[in-house]
CSV table of C-alpha atoms in Angstrom, one decimal:
chain,number,residue,atom,x,y,z
A,286,UNK,CA,-208.8,-93.3,-75.1
A,287,UNK,CA,-211.1,-91.3,-76.9
A,288,UNK,CA,-214.7,-92.2,-78.6
A,289,UNK,CA,-215.3,-90.7,-81.9
A,290,UNK,CA,-213.4,-87.8,-82.2
A,291,UNK,CA,-214.3,-84.7,-83.5
A,292,UNK,CA,-218.3,-86.8,-84.1
A,293,UNK,CA,-220.7,-85.2,-82.3
A,294,UNK,CA,-223.9,-87.8,-83.2
A,295,UNK,CA,-224.8,-91.4,-82.4
A,296,UNK,CA,-224.3,-95.0,-84.0
A,297,UNK,CA,-221.0,-94.7,-84.6
A,298,UNK,CA,-218.4,-96.6,-82.7
A,299,UNK,CA,-214.4,-95.3,-83.8
A,300,UNK,CA,-212.3,-95.9,-80.6
A,301,UNK,CA,-208.9,-93.9,-81.0
A,302,UNK,CA,-206.4,-95.0,-78.4
A,303,UNK,CA,-203.3,-92.6,-77.9
A,304,UNK,CA,-199.9,-93.7,-76.4
A,305,UNK,CA,-197.3,-91.0,-76.8
A,306,UNK,CA,-193.8,-91.4,-75.5
A,307,UNK,CA,-190.8,-89.2,-75.8
A,308,UNK,CA,-189.8,-89.7,-79.1
A,309,UNK,CA,-192.7,-91.5,-80.8
A,310,UNK,CA,-196.6,-92.2,-80.7
A,311,UNK,CA,-198.2,-94.8,-81.3
A,312,UNK,CA,-202.3,-94.8,-82.5
A,313,UNK,CA,-204.8,-97.7,-82.3
A,314,UNK,CA,-208.0,-97.1,-83.9
A,315,UNK,CA,-210.7,-99.8,-83.2
A,316,UNK,CA,-214.1,-99.7,-84.9
A,317,UNK,CA,-216.9,-102.0,-86.0
A,318,UNK,CA,-218.2,-99.9,-89.0
A,319,UNK,CA,-218.0,-103.2,-91.4
A,320,UNK,CA,-216.2,-105.5,-90.0
A,321,UNK,CA,-214.5,-105.1,-86.6
A,322,UNK,CA,-210.9,-104.0,-86.8
A,323,UNK,CA,-207.9,-102.1,-85.3
A,324,UNK,CA,-205.6,-99.9,-87.3
A,325,UNK,CA,-202.1,-99.5,-86.1
A,326,UNK,CA,-200.2,-96.6,-86.9
A,327,UNK,CA,-196.5,-95.6,-85.4
A,328,UNK,CA,-195.5,-92.0,-85.9
A,329,UNK,CA,-192.3,-89.8,-85.0
A,330,UNK,CA,-192.7,-86.9,-82.5
A,331,UNK,CA,-195.4,-86.7,-80.0
A,332,UNK,CA,-197.6,-84.4,-81.8
A,333,UNK,CA,-199.2,-86.2,-84.5
A,334,UNK,CA,-202.8,-86.2,-84.7
A,335,UNK,CA,-205.7,-88.2,-86.0
A,336,UNK,CA,-208.2,-86.0,-88.0
A,337,UNK,CA,-211.4,-88.1,-89.4
A,338,UNK,CA,-213.5,-86.6,-92.3
A,339,UNK,CA,-216.7,-88.1,-91.0
A,340,UNK,CA,-219.2,-87.2,-93.8
A,341,UNK,CA,-216.6,-89.2,-96.0
A,342,UNK,CA,-215.5,-92.1,-93.4
A,343,UNK,CA,-219.8,-92.6,-93.2
A,344,UNK,CA,-220.3,-92.6,-97.2
A,345,UNK,CA,-220.0,-96.0,-99.5
A,346,UNK,CA,-216.3,-94.6,-100.7
A,347,UNK,CA,-214.4,-93.9,-97.1
A,348,UNK,CA,-211.3,-93.9,-99.1
A,349,UNK,CA,-209.0,-90.5,-97.7
A,350,UNK,CA,-211.4,-90.3,-94.5
A,351,UNK,CA,-208.6,-91.0,-92.1
A,352,UNK,CA,-205.1,-89.8,-92.3
A,353,UNK,CA,-202.2,-88.9,-89.6
A,354,UNK,CA,-201.0,-85.2,-89.3
A,355,UNK,CA,-198.5,-84.3,-90.1
A,356,UNK,CA,-198.1,-87.0,-92.8
A,357,UNK,CA,-194.2,-87.3,-93.1
A,358,UNK,CA,-194.3,-88.4,-89.2
A,359,UNK,CA,-195.8,-91.9,-90.0
A,360,UNK,CA,-193.3,-94.8,-89.6
A,361,UNK,CA,-195.6,-97.5,-89.7
A,362,UNK,CA,-199.0,-98.4,-91.0
A,363,UNK,CA,-201.2,-101.8,-90.7
A,364,UNK,CA,-204.0,-103.4,-89.3
A,365,UNK,CA,-206.1,-106.2,-88.1
A,366,UNK,CA,-209.3,-107.3,-89.6
A,367,UNK,CA,-211.6,-109.9,-87.8
A,368,UNK,CA,-213.6,-110.9,-90.8
A,369,UNK,CA,-215.5,-113.9,-90.5
A,370,UNK,CA,-216.6,-116.6,-88.1
A,371,UNK,CA,-217.3,-120.1,-89.8
A,372,UNK,CA,-218.8,-123.3,-88.3
A,373,UNK,CA,-218.2,-126.9,-89.4
A,374,UNK,CA,-219.3,-130.3,-87.9
A,375,UNK,CA,-217.7,-133.9,-88.4
A,376,UNK,CA,-220.4,-136.0,-90.8
A,377,UNK,CA,-218.5,-139.3,-90.2
A,378,UNK,CA,-216.2,-140.9,-92.4
A,379,UNK,CA,-213.7,-138.2,-92.2
A,380,UNK,CA,-216.1,-136.1,-94.2
A,381,UNK,CA,-217.1,-132.2,-92.7
A,382,UNK,CA,-220.0,-130.2,-93.3
A,383,UNK,CA,-219.5,-126.2,-93.4
A,384,UNK,CA,-222.7,-124.2,-92.5
A,385,UNK,CA,-222.9,-120.5,-93.9
A,386,UNK,CA,-220.2,-118.2,-92.5
A,387,UNK,CA,-221.1,-115.4,-90.0
A,388,UNK,CA,-220.0,-112.2,-91.9
A,389,UNK,CA,-219.1,-109.7,-89.4
A,390,UNK,CA,-219.3,-106.6,-91.7
A,391,UNK,CA,-223.4,-107.5,-91.6
A,392,UNK,CA,-223.4,-107.4,-87.9
A,393,UNK,CA,-225.5,-104.8,-85.8
A,394,UNK,CA,-223.0,-103.8,-82.9
A,395,UNK,CA,-223.9,-102.2,-79.7
A,396,UNK,CA,-222.7,-98.9,-78.8
A,397,UNK,CA,-219.1,-98.6,-77.2
A,398,UNK,CA,-220.4,-95.7,-74.9
A,399,UNK,CA,-222.0,-98.3,-72.9
A,400,UNK,CA,-218.5,-100.3,-72.5
A,401,UNK,CA,-215.8,-98.0,-72.3
A,402,UNK,CA,-213.9,-97.4,-69.4
A,403,UNK,CA,-211.5,-94.3,-69.4
A,404,UNK,CA,-209.6,-95.4,-66.0
A,405,UNK,CA,-209.3,-99.2,-66.8
A,406,UNK,CA,-208.7,-98.6,-70.2
A,407,UNK,CA,-211.2,-101.1,-71.9
A,408,UNK,CA,-214.2,-101.2,-74.4
A,409,UNK,CA,-215.8,-103.8,-75.5
A,410,UNK,CA,-217.3,-104.4,-79.0
A,411,UNK,CA,-220.6,-106.6,-79.0
A,412,UNK,CA,-222.9,-108.1,-81.8
A,413,UNK,CA,-225.1,-110.3,-83.4
A,414,UNK,CA,-226.3,-110.9,-87.0
A,415,UNK,CA,-228.8,-108.4,-88.7
A,416,UNK,CA,-230.7,-111.2,-89.6
A,417,UNK,CA,-231.0,-114.1,-87.9
A,418,UNK,CA,-233.5,-116.6,-89.3
A,419,UNK,CA,-232.4,-119.6,-87.2
A,420,UNK,CA,-232.4,-117.7,-84.1
A,421,UNK,CA,-229.1,-119.0,-83.6
A,422,UNK,CA,-228.1,-115.5,-81.3
A,423,UNK,CA,-231.3,-115.2,-79.7
A,424,UNK,CA,-230.0,-116.0,-76.3
A,425,UNK,CA,-226.3,-115.2,-77.6
A,426,UNK,CA,-223.5,-112.5,-78.4
A,427,UNK,CA,-220.3,-112.3,-80.1
A,428,UNK,CA,-217.9,-109.8,-78.7
A,429,UNK,CA,-214.1,-108.2,-78.9
A,430,UNK,CA,-213.0,-107.2,-75.6
A,431,UNK,CA,-209.9,-104.8,-75.8
A,432,UNK,CA,-207.6,-103.5,-73.2
A,433,UNK,CA,-205.0,-100.9,-73.2
A,434,UNK,CA,-201.8,-100.9,-71.2
A,435,UNK,CA,-199.7,-98.5,-69.4
A,436,UNK,CA,-197.0,-100.7,-68.2
A,437,UNK,CA,-195.3,-104.0,-69.0
A,438,UNK,CA,-196.8,-106.9,-67.0
A,439,UNK,CA,-198.8,-110.3,-67.2
A,440,UNK,CA,-202.6,-110.3,-67.1
A,441,UNK,CA,-203.9,-112.6,-63.9
A,442,UNK,CA,-206.4,-114.2,-65.9
A,443,UNK,CA,-205.4,-117.5,-68.3
A,444,UNK,CA,-203.6,-117.6,-70.6
A,445,UNK,CA,-201.8,-115.1,-68.7
A,446,UNK,CA,-200.1,-113.4,-71.4
A,447,UNK,CA,-197.0,-111.5,-70.9
A,448,UNK,CA,-197.6,-107.4,-72.5
A,449,UNK,CA,-195.5,-104.3,-72.7
A,450,UNK,CA,-196.8,-100.9,-73.1
A,451,UNK,CA,-196.2,-101.3,-77.0
A,452,UNK,CA,-199.2,-103.5,-77.1
A,453,UNK,CA,-202.8,-103.9,-76.4
A,454,UNK,CA,-204.9,-107.3,-75.9
A,455,UNK,CA,-208.0,-108.5,-77.9
A,456,UNK,CA,-210.2,-111.1,-76.4
A,457,UNK,CA,-212.7,-112.7,-78.7
A,458,UNK,CA,-216.0,-114.2,-76.7
A,459,UNK,CA,-218.8,-116.2,-78.0
A,460,UNK,CA,-221.0,-116.9,-75.6
A,461,UNK,CA,-224.7,-118.3,-75.4
A,462,UNK,CA,-224.5,-118.5,-79.2
A,463,UNK,CA,-226.6,-121.9,-80.3
A,464,UNK,CA,-224.5,-124.6,-82.1
A,465,UNK,CA,-226.0,-125.7,-85.5
A,466,UNK,CA,-224.7,-129.4,-85.0
A,467,UNK,CA,-223.7,-131.4,-82.2
A,468,UNK,CA,-220.3,-131.9,-83.4
A,469,UNK,CA,-219.5,-127.7,-84.4
A,470,UNK,CA,-216.2,-126.0,-84.1
A,471,UNK,CA,-215.8,-122.8,-84.9
A,472,UNK,CA,-213.2,-120.7,-86.8
A,473,UNK,CA,-212.5,-117.2,-86.8
A,474,UNK,CA,-210.7,-115.4,-89.9
A,475,UNK,CA,-208.0,-112.8,-88.7
A,476,UNK,CA,-206.7,-110.6,-92.2
A,477,UNK,CA,-203.3,-108.7,-91.6
A,478,UNK,CA,-203.3,-105.3,-94.3
A,479,UNK,CA,-199.9,-103.8,-94.5
A,480,UNK,CA,-198.5,-101.4,-96.7
A,481,UNK,CA,-196.0,-101.7,-99.5
A,482,UNK,CA,-192.7,-103.3,-98.7
A,483,UNK,CA,-193.8,-104.8,-95.6
A,484,UNK,CA,-193.4,-109.0,-95.4
A,485,UNK,CA,-195.8,-111.2,-93.0
A,486,UNK,CA,-195.0,-114.2,-91.6
A,487,UNK,CA,-196.3,-116.7,-89.0
A,488,UNK,CA,-194.0,-117.9,-86.5
A,489,UNK,CA,-194.4,-120.9,-83.8
A,490,UNK,CA,-192.4,-121.3,-80.6
A,491,UNK,CA,-192.1,-124.0,-78.2
A,492,UNK,CA,-191.3,-123.8,-74.5
A,493,UNK,CA,-191.0,-126.0,-71.9
A,494,UNK,CA,-191.7,-123.6,-69.4
A,495,UNK,CA,-195.5,-123.7,-68.9
A,496,UNK,CA,-195.7,-122.2,-65.4
A,497,UNK,CA,-198.5,-119.3,-66.2
A,498,UNK,CA,-200.4,-121.2,-68.7
A,499,UNK,CA,-200.2,-125.0,-67.8
A,500,UNK,CA,-200.0,-127.6,-70.5
A,501,UNK,CA,-199.7,-124.9,-72.9
A,502,UNK,CA,-195.7,-125.1,-74.7
A,503,UNK,CA,-196.7,-123.2,-78.0
A,504,UNK,CA,-196.8,-119.7,-78.9
A,505,UNK,CA,-197.8,-118.5,-82.2
A,506,UNK,CA,-197.3,-114.9,-84.0
A,507,UNK,CA,-198.0,-113.5,-86.8
A,508,UNK,CA,-195.4,-110.7,-87.8
A,509,UNK,CA,-194.9,-107.9,-89.7
A,510,UNK,CA,-191.3,-107.1,-91.1
A,511,UNK,CA,-189.9,-104.8,-93.2
A,512,UNK,CA,-188.7,-106.6,-96.4
A,513,UNK,CA,-185.4,-103.9,-96.4
A,514,UNK,CA,-184.4,-104.0,-92.8
A,515,UNK,CA,-185.9,-107.3,-91.6
A,516,UNK,CA,-186.9,-106.0,-88.4
A,517,UNK,CA,-190.3,-106.5,-86.8
A,518,UNK,CA,-192.9,-103.7,-87.3
A,519,UNK,CA,-196.0,-105.2,-85.9
A,520,UNK,CA,-197.6,-108.3,-84.5
A,521,UNK,CA,-200.3,-110.4,-83.7
A,522,UNK,CA,-199.6,-112.8,-80.5
A,523,UNK,CA,-201.7,-115.8,-79.1
A,524,UNK,CA,-200.9,-118.7,-77.2
A,525,UNK,CA,-202.7,-122.3,-78.7
A,526,UNK,CA,-205.1,-122.3,-76.4
A,527,UNK,CA,-208.9,-121.1,-75.8
A,528,UNK,CA,-211.0,-121.4,-73.2
A,529,UNK,CA,-215.0,-122.2,-72.0
A,530,UNK,CA,-215.5,-120.5,-69.1
A,531,UNK,CA,-215.5,-116.7,-68.2
A,532,UNK,CA,-213.2,-117.4,-65.5
A,533,UNK,CA,-210.6,-119.9,-67.0
A,534,UNK,CA,-209.3,-122.7,-65.3
A,535,UNK,CA,-206.5,-125.6,-66.9
A,536,UNK,CA,-209.5,-127.9,-67.2
A,537,UNK,CA,-211.2,-125.2,-69.4
A,538,UNK,CA,-209.1,-125.2,-72.2
A,539,UNK,CA,-209.8,-125.7,-75.6
A,540,UNK,CA,-207.6,-126.7,-78.4
A,541,UNK,CA,-206.7,-123.6,-80.4
A,542,UNK,CA,-204.8,-124.5,-83.5
A,543,UNK,CA,-203.5,-122.1,-86.8
A,544,UNK,CA,-203.9,-122.5,-90.4
A,545,UNK,CA,-201.4,-121.2,-93.0
A,546,UNK,CA,-201.3,-117.7,-94.2
A,547,UNK,CA,-203.4,-117.3,-97.3
A,548,UNK,CA,-204.8,-114.6,-100.2
A,549,UNK,CA,-208.5,-113.9,-98.6
A,550,UNK,CA,-211.1,-114.5,-101.2
A,551,UNK,CA,-212.2,-110.7,-100.8
A,552,UNK,CA,-209.9,-108.4,-102.0
A,553,UNK,CA,-211.3,-105.1,-100.4
A,554,UNK,CA,-211.1,-104.8,-96.6
A,555,UNK,CA,-214.6,-105.1,-95.2
A,556,UNK,CA,-214.4,-102.3,-92.8
A,557,UNK,CA,-214.6,-98.7,-93.6
A,558,UNK,CA,-211.5,-97.6,-91.4
A,559,UNK,CA,-209.0,-99.9,-93.1
A,560,UNK,CA,-210.3,-98.7,-96.6
A,561,UNK,CA,-210.6,-95.0,-94.8
A,562,UNK,CA,-206.9,-95.0,-94.4
A,563,UNK,CA,-205.3,-97.7,-97.0
A,564,UNK,CA,-207.7,-96.6,-100.0
A,565,UNK,CA,-210.1,-99.0,-102.3
A,566,UNK,CA,-206.9,-100.1,-104.1
A,567,UNK,CA,-205.0,-103.1,-102.8
A,568,UNK,CA,-202.4,-104.5,-105.4
A,569,UNK,CA,-199.3,-102.3,-105.2
A,570,UNK,CA,-200.6,-99.6,-102.3
A,571,UNK,CA,-201.1,-102.6,-99.7
A,572,UNK,CA,-201.4,-106.2,-99.2
A,573,UNK,CA,-203.7,-108.8,-97.5
A,574,UNK,CA,-203.2,-112.2,-96.0
A,575,UNK,CA,-205.7,-114.3,-93.9
A,576,UNK,CA,-205.3,-117.2,-91.4
A,577,UNK,CA,-208.0,-119.3,-90.1
A,578,UNK,CA,-208.1,-120.0,-86.1
A,579,UNK,CA,-209.5,-123.0,-85.1
A,580,UNK,CA,-211.2,-123.7,-81.9
A,581,UNK,CA,-211.5,-127.2,-80.6
A,582,UNK,CA,-210.9,-130.7,-81.6
A,583,UNK,CA,-212.4,-133.9,-82.7
A,584,UNK,CA,-212.9,-135.2,-79.4
A,585,UNK,CA,-213.6,-132.0,-77.9
A,586,UNK,CA,-217.5,-130.7,-76.9
A,587,UNK,CA,-216.5,-128.0,-74.2
A,588,UNK,CA,-218.4,-125.5,-76.2
A,589,UNK,CA,-221.7,-127.6,-76.8
A,590,UNK,CA,-221.5,-128.1,-73.0
A,591,UNK,CA,-220.9,-124.6,-71.8
A,592,UNK,CA,-222.1,-122.5,-74.8
A,593,UNK,CA,-218.8,-120.4,-74.2
A,594,UNK,CA,-215.5,-119.8,-75.8
A,595,UNK,CA,-212.7,-117.2,-75.3
A,596,UNK,CA,-209.3,-116.4,-77.1
A,597,UNK,CA,-206.8,-114.0,-76.0
A,598,UNK,CA,-204.6,-112.2,-78.2
A,599,UNK,CA,-202.0,-109.6,-78.3
A,600,UNK,CA,-201.5,-106.9,-80.8
A,601,UNK,CA,-198.9,-104.1,-81.1
A,602,UNK,CA,-196.0,-102.3,-82.0
A,603,UNK,CA,-192.2,-103.6,-82.7
A,604,UNK,CA,-190.9,-107.4,-81.4
A,605,UNK,CA,-193.3,-109.6,-79.9
A,606,UNK,CA,-192.8,-110.3,-76.1
A,607,UNK,CA,-191.0,-113.4,-75.2
A,608,UNK,CA,-191.1,-115.3,-72.1
A,609,UNK,CA,-188.2,-116.2,-70.1
A,610,UNK,CA,-187.7,-119.0,-67.8
A,611,UNK,CA,-188.8,-117.8,-64.7
A,612,UNK,CA,-187.1,-118.0,-61.2
A,613,UNK,CA,-189.2,-120.7,-60.0
A,614,UNK,CA,-188.8,-122.7,-63.1
A,615,UNK,CA,-184.8,-122.1,-62.7
A,616,UNK,CA,-184.8,-123.2,-59.3
A,617,UNK,CA,-186.7,-126.5,-60.3
A,618,UNK,CA,-184.2,-127.5,-63.1
A,619,UNK,CA,-181.5,-126.5,-60.7
A,620,UNK,CA,-182.5,-129.3,-58.1
A,621,UNK,CA,-184.0,-131.6,-60.9
A,622,UNK,CA,-180.7,-131.6,-62.6
A,623,UNK,CA,-178.2,-130.8,-59.5
A,624,UNK,CA,-179.5,-133.5,-56.9
A,625,UNK,CA,-178.2,-136.0,-59.5
A,626,UNK,CA,-174.9,-134.5,-60.0
A,627,UNK,CA,-174.2,-133.8,-56.6
A,628,UNK,CA,-175.2,-137.3,-55.4
A,629,UNK,CA,-173.0,-139.3,-58.1
A,630,UNK,CA,-169.8,-137.1,-56.9
A,631,UNK,CA,-170.5,-138.0,-53.6
A,632,UNK,CA,-170.9,-141.5,-54.1
A,633,UNK,CA,-167.8,-141.1,-56.2
A,634,UNK,CA,-165.7,-139.6,-53.4
A,635,UNK,CA,-167.2,-142.2,-51.1
A,636,UNK,CA,-165.9,-144.9,-53.4
A,637,UNK,CA,-162.7,-143.6,-53.9
A,638,UNK,CA,-162.3,-143.4,-49.9
A,639,UNK,CA,-163.5,-146.8,-49.1
A,640,UNK,CA,-160.7,-148.1,-51.7
A,641,UNK,CA,-157.9,-146.6,-50.1
A,642,UNK,CA,-159.3,-147.5,-46.6
A,643,UNK,CA,-159.5,-151.1,-47.5
A,644,UNK,CA,-156.1,-151.4,-49.3
A,645,UNK,CA,-154.2,-149.3,-46.6
A,646,UNK,CA,-154.6,-152.5,-44.1
A,647,UNK,CA,-152.3,-154.4,-45.2
A,648,UNK,CA,-148.3,-154.3,-45.0
A,649,UNK,CA,-146.3,-153.8,-48.1
A,650,UNK,CA,-144.4,-157.1,-49.3
A,651,UNK,CA,-140.5,-156.7,-48.5
């Protein structure tokens, strides 16, 4: 992981994560220039580079400032943008009040240099509104925590996401921010930018195996697929829960729901690195789909009590990780299903033996 490659100045946050394999290279480019976003590029071979035209990137028209060298090595490119945070509350009689949204492209962000950990492969984008007349962020902050992985495994803290070396984790954290109503719910707008010929699908899968995330049975994935090959190219994957504690436990769970895919209200991505790579055009050059992820329900007021909200997701390349039944769950199912079957079999044998013994006491009639 490298911060601001080729830039010697300050007040800029571009974090380049590079994973080189024997036949390809995966590039993750995180930035808070505009709205927080990650640029995903997969290239053939292990020698691709990421040259950045810094004067152009920091200008009002950053198109063309980020590219991959050599361009012919690019196999896939896409981006995830975290654009806005909405707040709504119940007004009675089934009505809802929507407050002015927090536009993340207008936030001021702390320097990544203070949170970047090269050994743990972690970093944190933390910030607040540039203008906060209501003082809702006076004692709070909004942050995106990034974690890269060198191998496959499972996170220890809930929701215990299963990850691969082809994925990274992003954790959205709202801490200490004052809600504008007693029944407020927050929604995070997430947008996916894809190149030409790529389709996006929101998938939901359910499993009875909740060993690692108790009571949570739903996994959601925003998948980008090639229209020609119908093969997954990238994904954003999360479980249907958020948490109201820095050290989450089962009782700290907050309901998490996803709206349908839609076209966003904006036409240009509010992120400089996305515009720097994909250009300013849109239409035929790239497509954008957005969805809102909501936290909390009508009867849930965990955030109002604790002033803390965390939601974790995986972002990566290829097929999203799939949970399989663990040996513990398989053993429990085998005992739960096998014991009644064994009792039924033994009972049938005992009945047959009893019947044979009863009739064998009598002599046959001649």
